[in-house]
């Protein structure tokens, strides 16, 4: 069976060593990873199977991680991870969406096999794929273990990307660029919103002549006309009118690494005030980007940005950036650092952020953004789409 | 502001009445709905915002449901729900992915405002969007309330679709059909896997000349060659060889209602044994479909199917069907009934299932499926793609 690994074994080993080191620091014996990006990071696992219970278990006393999932996905584990077959465990289909059988009991048995009955066990309490009932089942099945919240333990390690990861994210950035170009080419009065969305998906996935894209973590935010002020609205079948605003956030995704990109596209002639607002947004974004440097904090970057906006009398409540990397639905953002007031995370080379200072005002929205990796001296943009208001 | 409602108000009122009746039967005063499909079902809410904490609260003593979400998504709540503005509540952005502030505390305050400090509160313990930490925060903030598991309370009500819902699902079925036709037209030796995936997305979303599609709940399962036995594998950039097997599951999604469809497509000449196996799969599927009738149980339907397979010496472990309806990522299947041995759910007109008796054997997989609605006398297919092995 051909193995589909996108990184050298040494890279997986380094990642595991970093996680075990942090586990040791926190006194965690066994780590139960329910988040698909963390499972992918530590083993390579990639299949759309995380809607049924699935874990990667890291034990201090066990060399490799152990993947646990549904029996029919075992073959994906063999194909996409570097794990030995012994470390791939699968529960039978009778556990799937059953009222009486819990896959978490199955997982608890593996924890016991690892000698974890009295262990200190880390779980991802704030993750998307650790449901309240899973926690109840696990703590019931392991009554003598001590459970501690290890949410984002792996996330903070993932925040700094390796050169091999950055290389993949450059490709993801190219995918975002070609998708945005396709949209700018497609948007015009009379085109159905759904046909614009279809063009985005097509280009995200067909990609370039050199490489294609994966499925994105989330649909494009295609917010048009009245919905241009609703950041996460769904598209409709309506045709674009002669004059309207399109606020679009899309992404490129390569080997599950995601780079995001948003632009505002105006059909017809933008009003002078809208044009002015877009220039303010672009200027503040540039100020924010120029503020990026290793050693500075997220909060300091946000402060520079905020002051640039304030010079024009504009206040923005929400954060202006989040990290991206390995992404699975439902969200592309990592949940660690935020570029926001008070976030004292210190920037380091290899961190990747999407700076997305969308201005969502009462009746108008503008979103012009930039994904970048922190470099040794500043930032390297991951997309090359011009930071401007597109007018069609 | 234009309201985007896809159902009459009376339909929303009927849904709410059914939920309140079931709450009363279980002695539940306040129901906290974290599952996006349930939020959509009861209010119409539709935006891609559920990756931050979001609830719909149903209280016996409060007329309308209350939507609670992130401040920037308030505008989507106004646009897509029938709720009065008083019943749309939003927390500030400082709560988003914060280490110190929990949106669940914000929600607990609303529960208190509804007089729920000592209430019996239903929560969706097994849902995708009720993280373990959310449950901890809520029970801490409401120490005198009694929390009970109300997972699938709304799900079981959703299982029987109204005529208006079935009408939308017929459209979703057409979207699945046109997408499958596009794939069959596209697949041939030399085409990149990612370009097939791109064509699927494009057709799912651009849809037909009459109507377009929404984003699907999950990517197509496009399992090719060696990965044709991995049901949830990701596609690659590889080109199709002269001879290979493509196992594909895709969907059509209209106003968030999803209909699934899977087919096996062979490039080149299928082996006689593969051809035989496909005929067995089709025959067993037909037997399963003919077994569908109001009043029979899911288990009885599965039994007929299983016997049809057994006549050819084949055993299948996994369930052969699941219900679909309103779908949001990560999964399109409702988590209530399964067409499996021992499931005593009685079929009723309006229930929609995807019968998907995929045969995943050791080194070969075949998947030929049928979505249907239970009719007054049997079943009505929701897709018209022929149930056959496609050969290209």
XYZ file of C-alpha atoms in Angstrom:
784
model
C 0.000 0.000 0.000
C 1.417 3.363 -1.010
C 1.929 5.752 1.917
C 0.794 9.318 1.277
C 3.023 11.317 3.584
C 3.670 14.979 2.906
C 6.528 15.336 5.400
C 9.718 13.528 6.268
C 9.502 11.094 9.149
C 11.964 13.271 11.056
C 9.470 16.111 10.979
C 6.768 13.921 12.532
C 9.277 12.822 15.155
C 10.176 16.416 15.984
C 6.522 17.316 16.369
C 5.915 14.373 18.674
C 8.976 15.198 20.753
C 7.778 18.776 21.221
C 4.362 17.552 22.336
C 5.790 14.998 24.750
C 8.075 17.660 26.203
C 5.128 19.949 26.860
C 3.151 17.022 28.314
C 6.036 16.362 30.689
C 6.152 20.006 31.707
C 2.463 19.831 32.593
C 2.714 16.412 34.209
C 0.411 14.820 31.622
C 0.902 11.076 31.107
C -1.562 10.527 28.313
C -2.954 13.026 25.844
C -6.235 12.364 24.039
C -6.356 14.446 20.888
C -9.831 14.837 19.420
C -9.081 17.774 17.116
C -8.556 16.661 13.492
C -5.776 19.203 12.812
C -3.807 17.883 15.784
C -4.348 14.308 14.616
C -3.094 15.280 11.181
C -0.124 17.166 12.629
C 1.122 14.262 14.700
C 0.363 11.305 12.407
C -0.458 12.608 8.915
C -3.998 11.205 9.170
C -6.300 12.702 6.580
C -9.786 11.468 5.781
C -13.216 12.985 6.230
C -14.083 10.681 9.086
C -13.984 12.927 12.153
C -17.775 13.201 12.293
C -17.661 9.918 14.160
C -15.572 9.678 17.366
C -11.872 9.614 16.559
C -8.783 10.112 18.695
C -5.050 10.189 18.498
C -3.572 9.069 21.795
C -0.095 10.183 22.828
C 1.335 8.369 25.847
C 4.669 9.279 27.405
C 5.528 5.588 27.693
C 4.518 4.589 24.180
C 6.735 5.428 21.237
C 4.252 6.260 18.508
C 0.863 7.909 18.756
C -2.130 5.580 18.479
C -4.949 6.361 16.065
C -8.438 5.225 17.097
C -11.385 5.497 14.734
C -14.168 3.780 12.883
C -13.428 0.408 11.363
C -14.050 1.493 7.769
C -11.540 4.327 8.111
C -8.748 2.069 9.232
C -7.563 1.815 5.641
C -7.201 5.599 5.461
C -5.122 5.464 8.628
C -2.849 2.892 7.019
C -2.509 4.974 3.878
C -2.049 8.455 5.306
C -0.124 7.955 8.563
C 3.355 6.698 9.330
C 2.018 4.586 12.201
C 2.693 0.882 12.587
C -0.422 -1.252 12.101
C -0.395 -2.048 15.850
C -0.960 1.596 16.549
C -4.046 1.800 14.363
C -7.135 0.728 16.281
C -10.700 0.674 15.036
C -14.068 0.182 16.674
C -16.844 -1.772 14.958
C -19.711 -0.063 13.159
C -22.142 -0.996 15.915
C -20.658 1.916 17.883
C -21.573 4.459 15.200
C -24.442 6.719 16.261
C -25.669 4.085 18.643
C -27.917 4.884 21.596
C -26.317 2.176 23.721
C -22.649 1.811 22.711
C -20.095 4.571 23.180
C -16.883 4.681 21.174
C -15.374 6.539 24.139
C -15.590 3.337 26.196
C -13.626 1.626 23.442
C -11.020 4.386 23.706
C -10.922 4.073 27.498
C -9.969 0.411 27.101
C -6.937 1.443 25.066
C -5.991 3.961 27.750
C -6.130 1.111 30.293
C -3.999 -1.055 28.032
C -1.445 1.760 28.092
C -1.475 1.597 31.876
C -3.509 4.777 32.149
C -6.086 3.769 34.742
C -4.621 6.159 37.308
C -2.933 8.493 34.864
C -3.135 12.215 34.482
C -4.953 12.532 31.177
C -5.117 15.613 28.985
C -8.238 16.242 26.907
C -9.209 19.059 24.559
C -12.109 20.565 26.485
C -12.673 23.457 24.105
C -12.231 21.569 20.865
C -14.851 21.106 18.163
C -14.707 17.331 18.327
C -14.836 16.621 22.043
C -18.548 16.588 22.820
C -19.839 16.979 26.363
C -21.056 13.386 26.300
C -17.668 12.061 25.223
C -16.126 13.651 28.289
C -18.815 12.173 30.538
C -18.281 8.705 29.049
C -14.489 8.845 29.336
C -14.442 10.082 32.922
C -16.994 7.419 33.849
C -14.935 4.674 32.204
C -11.720 5.882 33.871
C -12.883 6.890 37.353
C -9.417 6.788 38.913
C -7.703 8.877 36.275
C -7.265 12.609 36.654
C -8.528 14.597 33.685
C -6.999 17.972 32.901
C -7.742 20.438 30.154
C -5.042 20.264 27.493
C -6.926 22.285 24.918
C -4.472 24.057 22.608
C -1.450 22.224 24.028
C -0.713 21.058 20.486
C -2.178 24.247 19.040
C 0.496 26.454 20.565
C 3.185 24.166 19.165
C 1.544 24.254 15.735
C 1.573 28.048 15.793
C 5.203 28.121 14.589
C 5.445 26.443 11.196
C 8.474 24.558 9.947
C 10.092 25.442 6.602
C 8.357 22.414 5.047
C 5.001 23.639 6.316
C 5.642 27.167 5.048
C 6.495 25.750 1.619
C 3.078 24.076 1.485
C 1.384 27.252 2.686
C 3.000 29.202 -0.156
C 1.211 26.792 -2.495
C -2.026 27.305 -0.574
C -1.558 31.035 -1.041
C -1.224 30.560 -4.798
C -4.482 28.609 -4.764
C -6.194 31.495 -2.988
C -4.771 33.935 -5.537
C -6.001 32.018 -8.581
C -9.434 31.607 -6.992
C -9.668 35.335 -6.327
C -8.587 36.113 -9.880
C -11.318 33.804 -11.160
C -13.890 35.668 -9.075
C -12.794 39.078 -10.232
C -13.052 37.786 -13.805
C -16.492 36.267 -13.171
C -18.283 38.989 -11.229
C -20.521 41.228 -13.303
C -24.082 42.426 -13.385
C -26.498 39.625 -14.294
C -24.389 36.728 -13.020
C -26.107 34.532 -10.418
C -24.560 34.529 -6.954
C -24.481 30.723 -6.969
C -22.482 30.755 -10.209
C -19.861 32.958 -8.571
C -19.673 30.559 -5.631
C -19.383 27.635 -8.055
C -16.500 29.326 -9.861
C -14.697 29.858 -6.547
C -14.999 26.218 -5.568
C -13.933 25.084 -9.007
C -10.778 27.153 -8.949
C -9.910 26.421 -5.305
C -9.933 22.719 -6.049
C -8.669 22.509 -9.637
C -5.957 24.951 -8.615
C -3.088 25.502 -11.019
C -1.504 23.417 -13.747
C 1.183 22.381 -11.238
C -1.015 21.366 -8.312
C -4.626 21.178 -7.213
C -6.330 22.100 -3.979
C -8.042 20.252 -1.171
C -11.539 20.965 0.037
C -11.580 24.184 2.052
C -12.433 24.132 5.771
C -15.400 26.350 5.192
C -17.391 27.720 2.272
C -16.450 31.075 0.794
C -18.134 33.960 2.572
C -19.811 35.516 -0.431
C -21.722 38.468 0.920
C -23.492 40.527 -1.682
C -25.646 43.636 -1.700
C -27.771 43.865 1.427
C -25.842 40.869 2.785
C -22.486 42.571 2.237
C -22.663 43.626 5.895
C -23.341 40.054 7.077
C -19.863 38.519 7.298
C -20.925 34.866 7.189
C -24.037 34.935 5.035
C -24.993 32.252 2.518
C -25.269 33.050 -1.169
C -28.540 32.953 -3.114
C -29.600 32.326 -6.741
C -30.184 36.045 -7.312
C -28.513 37.800 -10.198
C -26.115 40.636 -9.446
C -27.731 44.018 -10.041
C -26.097 46.776 -12.089
C -24.535 48.204 -8.973
C -23.633 46.305 -5.841
C -20.928 45.420 -3.345
C -19.417 41.920 -3.085
C -17.515 41.097 0.086
C -15.737 37.815 -0.359
C -13.496 35.713 1.821
C -12.081 32.558 0.274
C -9.144 30.277 0.848
C -6.636 28.011 -0.756
C -6.052 24.664 0.872
C -3.105 22.402 0.114
C -2.514 19.164 2.009
C -4.960 20.616 4.597
C -2.893 23.789 5.081
C -5.123 26.774 4.544
C -4.407 30.368 3.511
C -7.271 32.871 3.532
C -7.868 35.908 1.371
C -10.652 38.481 1.302
C -11.449 41.306 -1.045
C -14.254 43.723 -1.707
C -15.417 43.923 -5.311
C -17.719 46.709 -6.446
C -19.990 46.262 -9.433
C -20.730 49.669 -10.918
C -19.226 52.866 -9.621
C -18.331 52.991 -5.930
C -19.539 56.063 -4.077
C -16.804 58.527 -3.111
C -17.343 57.726 0.573
C -17.011 53.999 -0.096
C -13.835 54.633 -2.080
C -12.492 56.717 0.806
C -13.333 54.011 3.314
C -11.532 51.405 1.231
C -8.429 53.569 1.148
C -8.522 53.905 4.919
C -8.864 50.117 5.240
C -5.895 49.541 2.923
C -3.766 52.099 4.698
C -4.513 50.642 8.139
C -3.775 47.142 6.829
C -0.390 48.349 5.531
C 0.371 49.923 8.873
C -0.553 46.679 10.593
C 1.668 44.645 8.277
C 4.618 46.983 8.677
C 4.239 46.533 12.429
C 4.943 42.801 12.132
C 8.401 41.817 13.333
C 9.784 38.953 15.415
C 9.868 39.976 19.052
C 6.856 42.283 18.914
C 3.537 41.177 20.391
C 0.189 40.680 18.715
C -1.145 43.471 20.879
C 1.510 45.891 19.651
C 0.660 45.126 16.034
C -3.032 45.682 16.736
C -2.256 48.951 18.449
C -0.470 50.349 15.407
C -3.368 49.282 13.224
C -5.950 50.752 15.601
C -4.191 54.086 15.703
C -4.094 54.200 11.914
C -7.853 53.750 11.860
C -8.412 56.193 14.701
C -6.710 58.941 12.700
C -9.774 58.672 10.447
C -12.220 58.540 13.340
C -12.958 54.836 12.894
C -13.098 52.290 15.692
C -13.113 48.555 15.117
C -14.294 46.209 17.852
C -13.261 42.778 16.599
C -9.790 41.294 16.432
C -7.783 41.943 13.274
C -6.029 38.642 12.770
C -5.851 34.975 13.557
C -3.332 32.223 12.794
C -3.966 29.603 10.125
C -2.260 26.340 9.302
C -3.725 22.866 9.171
C -7.464 23.316 8.845
C -10.473 21.040 8.995
C -14.120 22.044 9.161
C -15.726 23.902 10.729
C -13.065 26.613 11.042
C -9.822 27.572 9.377
C -8.462 29.710 12.180
C -6.240 28.190 14.805
C -7.638 29.083 18.217
C -4.424 30.272 19.846
C -3.075 33.779 19.320
C -5.247 36.618 18.090
C -3.997 39.912 16.768
C -6.010 41.895 19.257
C -5.626 44.347 22.065
C -4.138 42.597 25.075
C -2.811 39.492 23.329
C 0.791 39.298 24.519
C 1.842 36.486 22.179
C 5.332 37.304 20.913
C 5.738 36.978 17.161
C 8.300 34.427 16.001
C 9.514 33.495 12.505
C 7.286 30.791 11.025
C 4.041 32.004 12.547
C 1.336 32.440 9.920
C -1.545 34.873 10.336
C -4.441 36.129 8.310
C -4.693 39.833 8.968
C -8.330 40.539 8.221
C -9.307 43.953 9.425
C -12.811 43.819 7.963
C -14.681 47.022 8.551
C -18.273 46.055 9.271
C -20.110 49.285 9.807
C -23.849 49.825 10.142
C -24.737 49.689 6.500
C -21.474 49.102 4.691
C -18.736 46.515 4.897
C -15.233 46.374 3.421
C -12.815 43.508 3.714
C -9.299 43.656 2.269
C -6.894 41.252 3.938
C -3.414 39.734 3.843
C -2.086 36.347 4.930
C 1.580 36.313 5.836
C 4.301 34.355 7.531
C 6.480 36.106 10.076
C 9.980 36.218 8.568
C 13.333 36.853 10.228
C 12.974 40.589 9.765
C 9.282 41.289 9.161
C 6.675 39.459 7.142
C 6.448 37.540 3.881
C 3.056 37.785 2.134
C 1.533 34.418 1.232
C -0.741 35.827 -1.457
C 0.021 38.325 -4.213
C -3.463 39.592 -5.046
C -3.186 43.403 -4.949
C -4.529 45.034 -1.800
C -7.049 47.278 -3.481
C -10.735 47.732 -4.064
C -11.673 45.840 -7.209
C -14.156 47.664 -9.418
C -16.008 45.956 -12.259
C -34.286 44.566 5.542
C -35.512 41.737 3.356
C -36.296 38.546 5.262
C -35.022 35.363 3.621
C -37.456 32.747 4.910
C -37.962 29.519 3.002
C -41.051 28.404 4.923
C -44.356 29.906 5.975
C -44.506 31.265 9.509
C -47.121 28.629 10.317
C -44.554 25.924 9.590
C -42.092 27.431 12.052
C -44.906 27.678 14.607
C -45.807 24.009 14.121
C -42.187 22.980 14.593
C -41.906 25.015 17.777
C -45.170 23.618 19.125
C -43.940 20.048 18.523
C -40.690 20.790 20.347
C -42.442 22.443 23.297
C -44.815 19.491 23.544
C -41.898 17.067 23.752
C -40.154 19.320 26.270
C -43.304 19.235 28.426
C -43.465 15.454 28.185
C -39.883 15.265 29.451
C -40.376 17.983 32.070
C -37.839 20.297 30.398
C -38.359 23.999 31.078
C -35.594 25.397 28.901
C -33.898 23.805 25.924
C -30.455 24.966 24.793
C -29.941 24.014 21.173
C -26.333 24.068 20.046
C -26.766 22.051 16.838
C -26.899 24.290 13.736
C -29.551 22.138 11.970
C -31.847 22.467 14.981
C -31.252 26.215 15.104
C -32.119 26.425 11.418
C -35.192 24.220 11.842
C -36.717 26.330 14.603
C -35.778 29.834 13.492
C -34.560 29.720 9.883
C -31.090 30.915 10.950
C -28.485 30.300 8.279
C -24.951 31.666 8.322
C -21.562 30.031 8.621
C -21.045 31.272 12.151
C -21.437 28.135 14.283
C -17.674 27.778 14.755
C -18.059 30.302 17.560
C -20.489 29.493 20.404
C -24.068 29.899 19.271
C -27.366 28.764 20.787
C -31.064 28.834 20.170
C -32.915 28.844 23.477
C -36.462 27.527 23.694
C -38.247 28.282 26.966
C -41.712 26.971 27.758
C -42.688 30.385 29.145
C -41.308 32.452 26.278
C -43.177 32.643 23.000
C -40.380 32.697 20.432
C -37.018 30.999 20.504
C -34.062 33.244 21.342
C -30.976 33.245 19.122
C -27.631 33.930 20.839
C -24.456 34.370 18.856
C -21.522 36.562 17.987
C -22.149 40.268 17.548
C -21.114 40.396 13.888
C -23.599 37.629 13.016
C -26.562 39.462 14.509
C -27.330 40.896 11.079
C -27.592 37.359 9.637
C -30.012 36.494 12.436
C -32.146 39.489 11.521
C -32.101 38.546 7.854
C -32.645 34.802 8.009
C -34.918 34.248 11.020
C -38.500 35.246 11.765
C -37.524 36.295 15.295
C -38.308 39.682 16.806
C -35.199 41.810 17.384
C -35.660 41.362 21.163
C -35.083 37.659 20.681
C -31.767 38.126 18.903
C -28.922 38.467 21.405
C -25.244 38.863 20.625
C -22.082 38.739 22.673
C -19.166 41.095 22.025
C -16.110 39.995 20.092
C -13.986 39.944 23.257
C -15.642 36.579 23.978
C -14.386 35.020 20.736
C -11.607 32.497 21.322
C -10.678 34.182 24.550
C -8.781 32.420 27.293
C -10.649 34.339 30.004
C -14.183 35.069 28.771
C -16.724 32.356 28.040
C -19.703 32.965 25.775
C -21.483 30.268 27.782
C -21.549 32.620 30.783
C -23.242 35.170 28.543
C -25.801 32.524 27.602
C -26.320 31.591 31.259
C -27.308 35.190 31.972
C -30.067 34.928 29.386
C -31.247 31.711 30.997
C -31.456 33.567 34.314
C -33.371 36.396 32.674
C -35.872 33.761 31.524
C -36.268 32.668 35.154
C -34.201 29.560 34.577
C -31.945 29.620 37.643
C -33.637 26.555 39.104
C -34.987 25.167 35.871
C -34.676 21.759 34.317
C -32.495 22.501 31.300
C -32.057 20.303 28.270
C -28.708 20.329 26.450
C -27.440 18.406 23.431
C -24.743 16.300 25.066
C -23.875 14.330 21.939
C -23.996 17.178 19.464
C -21.105 18.454 17.365
C -21.317 21.972 18.738
C -21.599 21.428 22.463
C -17.992 21.134 23.612
C -17.099 19.607 26.952
C -15.929 22.992 28.211
C -19.214 24.652 27.238
C -21.047 22.180 29.447
C -18.659 22.804 32.339
C -19.075 26.586 32.008
C -22.879 26.418 31.828
C -23.307 24.092 34.787
C -20.916 26.259 36.801
C -22.831 29.424 35.923
C -26.184 27.799 36.747
C -25.395 25.684 39.804
C -29.014 25.345 40.928
C -30.377 24.246 37.595
C -30.817 20.592 36.691
C -29.178 19.660 33.391
C -30.570 16.772 31.369
C -29.456 15.317 28.075
C -31.869 16.388 25.350
C -29.668 15.283 22.471
C -31.812 14.401 19.444
C -35.002 15.722 21.057
C -35.390 17.990 18.019
C -33.708 15.418 15.783
C -36.486 12.875 16.202
C -39.059 15.542 15.343
C -37.048 16.544 12.275
C -37.022 12.939 11.088
C -40.492 13.312 9.530
C -40.393 15.991 6.872
C -43.327 18.257 5.976
C -44.543 18.522 2.368
C -42.719 21.866 2.086
C -39.496 20.236 3.237
C -39.912 17.327 0.832
C -40.426 19.792 -2.016
C -37.035 21.360 -1.220
C -35.422 17.937 -0.948
C -36.681 17.042 -4.430
C -34.695 20.056 -5.636
C -31.676 18.883 -3.643
C -32.033 15.504 -5.348
C -31.950 17.200 -8.768
C -28.751 18.973 -7.741
C -27.197 15.634 -6.826
C -28.285 14.175 -10.171
C -26.769 16.960 -12.265
C -23.546 16.769 -10.272
C -23.296 13.015 -10.831
C -23.985 13.463 -14.540
C -21.173 16.003 -14.701
C -18.802 13.527 -13.065
C -19.702 10.696 -15.387
C -19.087 13.066 -18.306
C -15.762 14.239 -16.827
C -14.147 11.005 -15.688
C -11.653 9.516 -18.109
C -8.084 8.359 -18.188
C -5.630 11.251 -17.879
C -7.928 13.613 -15.960
C -6.537 14.816 -12.618
C -8.446 13.731 -9.539
C -8.600 17.333 -8.316
C -10.235 18.396 -11.579
C -12.982 15.819 -11.054
C -13.516 17.140 -7.531
C -13.595 20.694 -8.897
C -16.241 19.726 -11.455
C -18.374 18.192 -8.708
C -18.260 21.313 -6.562
C -18.957 23.523 -9.548
C -22.057 21.604 -10.522
C -23.336 21.130 -6.961
C -23.306 24.867 -6.449
C -24.185 26.252 -9.886
C -26.934 23.646 -10.020
C -29.520 23.975 -12.747
C -30.823 26.859 -14.821
C -33.802 27.051 -12.423
C -31.946 27.028 -9.101
C -28.485 26.802 -7.607
C -27.132 24.843 -4.700
C -25.770 25.648 -1.259
C -22.406 24.520 0.021
C -22.522 20.826 0.871
C -22.077 19.648 4.477
C -19.018 17.690 3.530
C -16.696 17.281 0.571
C -17.409 14.624 -2.022
C -15.909 11.284 -1.109
C -13.853 10.759 -4.241
C -12.052 7.495 -3.727
C -9.958 6.361 -6.648
C -7.771 3.407 -7.421
C -6.014 2.128 -4.322
C -8.113 4.556 -2.314
C -11.360 3.173 -3.743
C -11.570 1.000 -0.630
C -11.084 3.982 1.703
C -14.590 5.405 2.044
C -13.616 8.890 3.242
C -10.270 9.461 1.534
C -9.090 12.786 0.153
C -8.397 13.231 -3.542
C -4.947 13.905 -4.979
C -3.514 15.640 -8.064
C -2.801 12.317 -9.750
C -4.113 11.612 -13.222
C -6.538 8.733 -13.685
C -4.797 5.708 -15.164
C -6.152 3.776 -18.155
C -7.996 1.442 -15.873
C -9.275 2.241 -12.399
C -12.259 2.325 -10.071
C -13.833 5.569 -8.864
C -16.097 5.350 -5.817
C -17.872 8.630 -5.370
C -20.389 9.952 -2.886
C -21.675 13.462 -3.465
C -24.697 15.490 -2.502
C -27.091 18.181 -3.548
C -27.883 20.839 -0.997
C -30.773 23.278 -1.291
C -31.617 25.751 1.479
C -29.452 23.496 3.703
C -31.480 20.355 2.902
C -29.158 17.669 1.668
C -29.691 14.615 -0.545
C -26.802 12.198 -1.036
C -25.920 10.005 -3.982
C -23.097 7.552 -4.574
C -21.995 5.618 -7.622
C -19.086 3.495 -8.727
C -17.539 4.478 -12.031
C -15.078 2.155 -13.753
C -12.493 3.520 -16.167
C -11.537 0.761 -18.554
C -13.145 -2.637 -18.564
C -14.408 -3.949 -15.222
C -13.361 -7.483 -14.361
C -16.125 -10.095 -14.561
C -16.002 -10.537 -10.774
C -16.336 -6.791 -10.219
C -19.258 -6.681 -12.648
C -20.870 -9.566 -10.765
C -20.357 -7.851 -7.437
C -21.969 -4.671 -8.729
C -24.999 -6.627 -9.862
C -25.307 -8.165 -6.416
C -25.077 -4.705 -4.840
C -27.781 -3.357 -7.153
C -30.056 -6.323 -6.556
C -29.702 -6.059 -2.774
C -30.365 -2.319 -2.942
C -33.549 -2.961 -4.933
C -34.670 -5.547 -2.390
C -33.994 -3.040 0.387
C -35.968 -0.321 -1.378
C -38.913 -2.613 -2.074
C -38.954 -3.422 1.637
C -39.678 0.223 2.499
C -43.292 0.795 3.575
C -44.928 2.885 6.293
C -45.416 0.728 9.365
C -42.344 -1.452 8.832
C -39.224 -0.953 10.938
C -35.717 0.018 9.882
C -34.572 -3.369 11.148
C -37.041 -5.207 8.926
C -35.812 -3.321 5.878
C -32.206 -4.150 6.742
C -33.104 -7.773 7.220
C -34.532 -8.083 3.711
C -31.416 -6.421 2.328
C -29.083 -8.626 4.350
C -30.797 -11.780 3.180
C -30.475 -10.666 -0.435
C -26.719 -10.278 0.091
C -26.439 -13.519 2.026
C -27.876 -15.440 -0.919
C -24.594 -14.530 -2.637
C -22.479 -15.354 0.395
C -21.752 -11.730 1.271
C -21.962 -10.247 4.744
C -21.953 -6.507 5.422
C -21.146 -5.183 8.865
C -22.079 -1.517 8.673
C -25.541 0.010 8.618
C -27.183 0.439 5.231
C -28.914 3.763 5.640
C -29.255 6.990 7.557
C -31.731 9.867 7.446
C -30.872 13.204 5.867
C -32.543 16.584 5.968
C -31.126 19.890 7.132
C -27.373 19.513 7.092
C -24.437 21.565 8.296
C -20.810 20.497 8.520
C -19.354 18.193 9.561
C -21.985 15.573 8.684
C -25.013 15.294 6.461
C -26.621 12.349 8.233
C -29.138 12.980 10.970
C -28.103 11.013 14.031
C -31.454 9.412 14.832
C -32.682 6.288 13.040
C -30.321 3.956 11.202
C -31.362 1.292 8.746
C -29.581 -1.431 10.674
C -30.241 -4.659 12.479
C -32.083 -3.947 15.709
C -33.259 -0.418 14.937
C -36.976 -0.548 15.718
C -37.831 2.882 14.307
C -41.154 2.573 12.472
C -41.146 4.115 9.015
C -43.616 6.931 8.470
C -44.461 8.982 5.366
C -42.141 11.985 5.088
C -39.054 10.287 6.488
C -36.053 10.682 4.169
C -33.201 8.189 4.069
C -30.067 7.612 2.081
C -29.835 3.879 1.530
C -26.112 3.403 1.010
C -25.194 -0.263 1.115
C -21.581 0.310 0.179
C -19.702 -2.944 -0.102
C -16.230 -2.320 1.299
C -14.408 -5.587 0.947
C -10.728 -6.253 1.497
C -9.448 -4.982 -1.799
C -12.502 -3.788 -3.667
C -15.298 -1.352 -2.931
C -18.618 -0.676 -4.651
C -21.114 1.979 -3.716
C -24.436 2.372 -5.494
C -27.051 4.144 -3.399
C -30.525 5.671 -3.381
C -32.039 8.540 -1.411
C -35.797 8.338 -0.956
C -38.730 9.700 0.984
C -41.133 7.248 2.559
C -44.442 7.684 0.730
C -47.951 6.619 1.730
C -47.450 3.234 0.131
C -43.713 2.685 -0.271
C -40.934 5.042 -1.308
C -40.388 7.918 -3.712
C -36.829 8.186 -5.063
C -35.284 11.637 -4.648
C -32.692 11.145 -7.383
C -33.114 9.680 -10.858
C -29.522 8.688 -11.688
C -29.751 5.054 -12.862
C -28.728 2.465 -10.294
C -25.994 0.852 -12.310
C -22.256 0.537 -12.618
C -21.016 3.332 -14.859
C -18.270 2.278 -17.236
C -16.157 4.792 -19.128
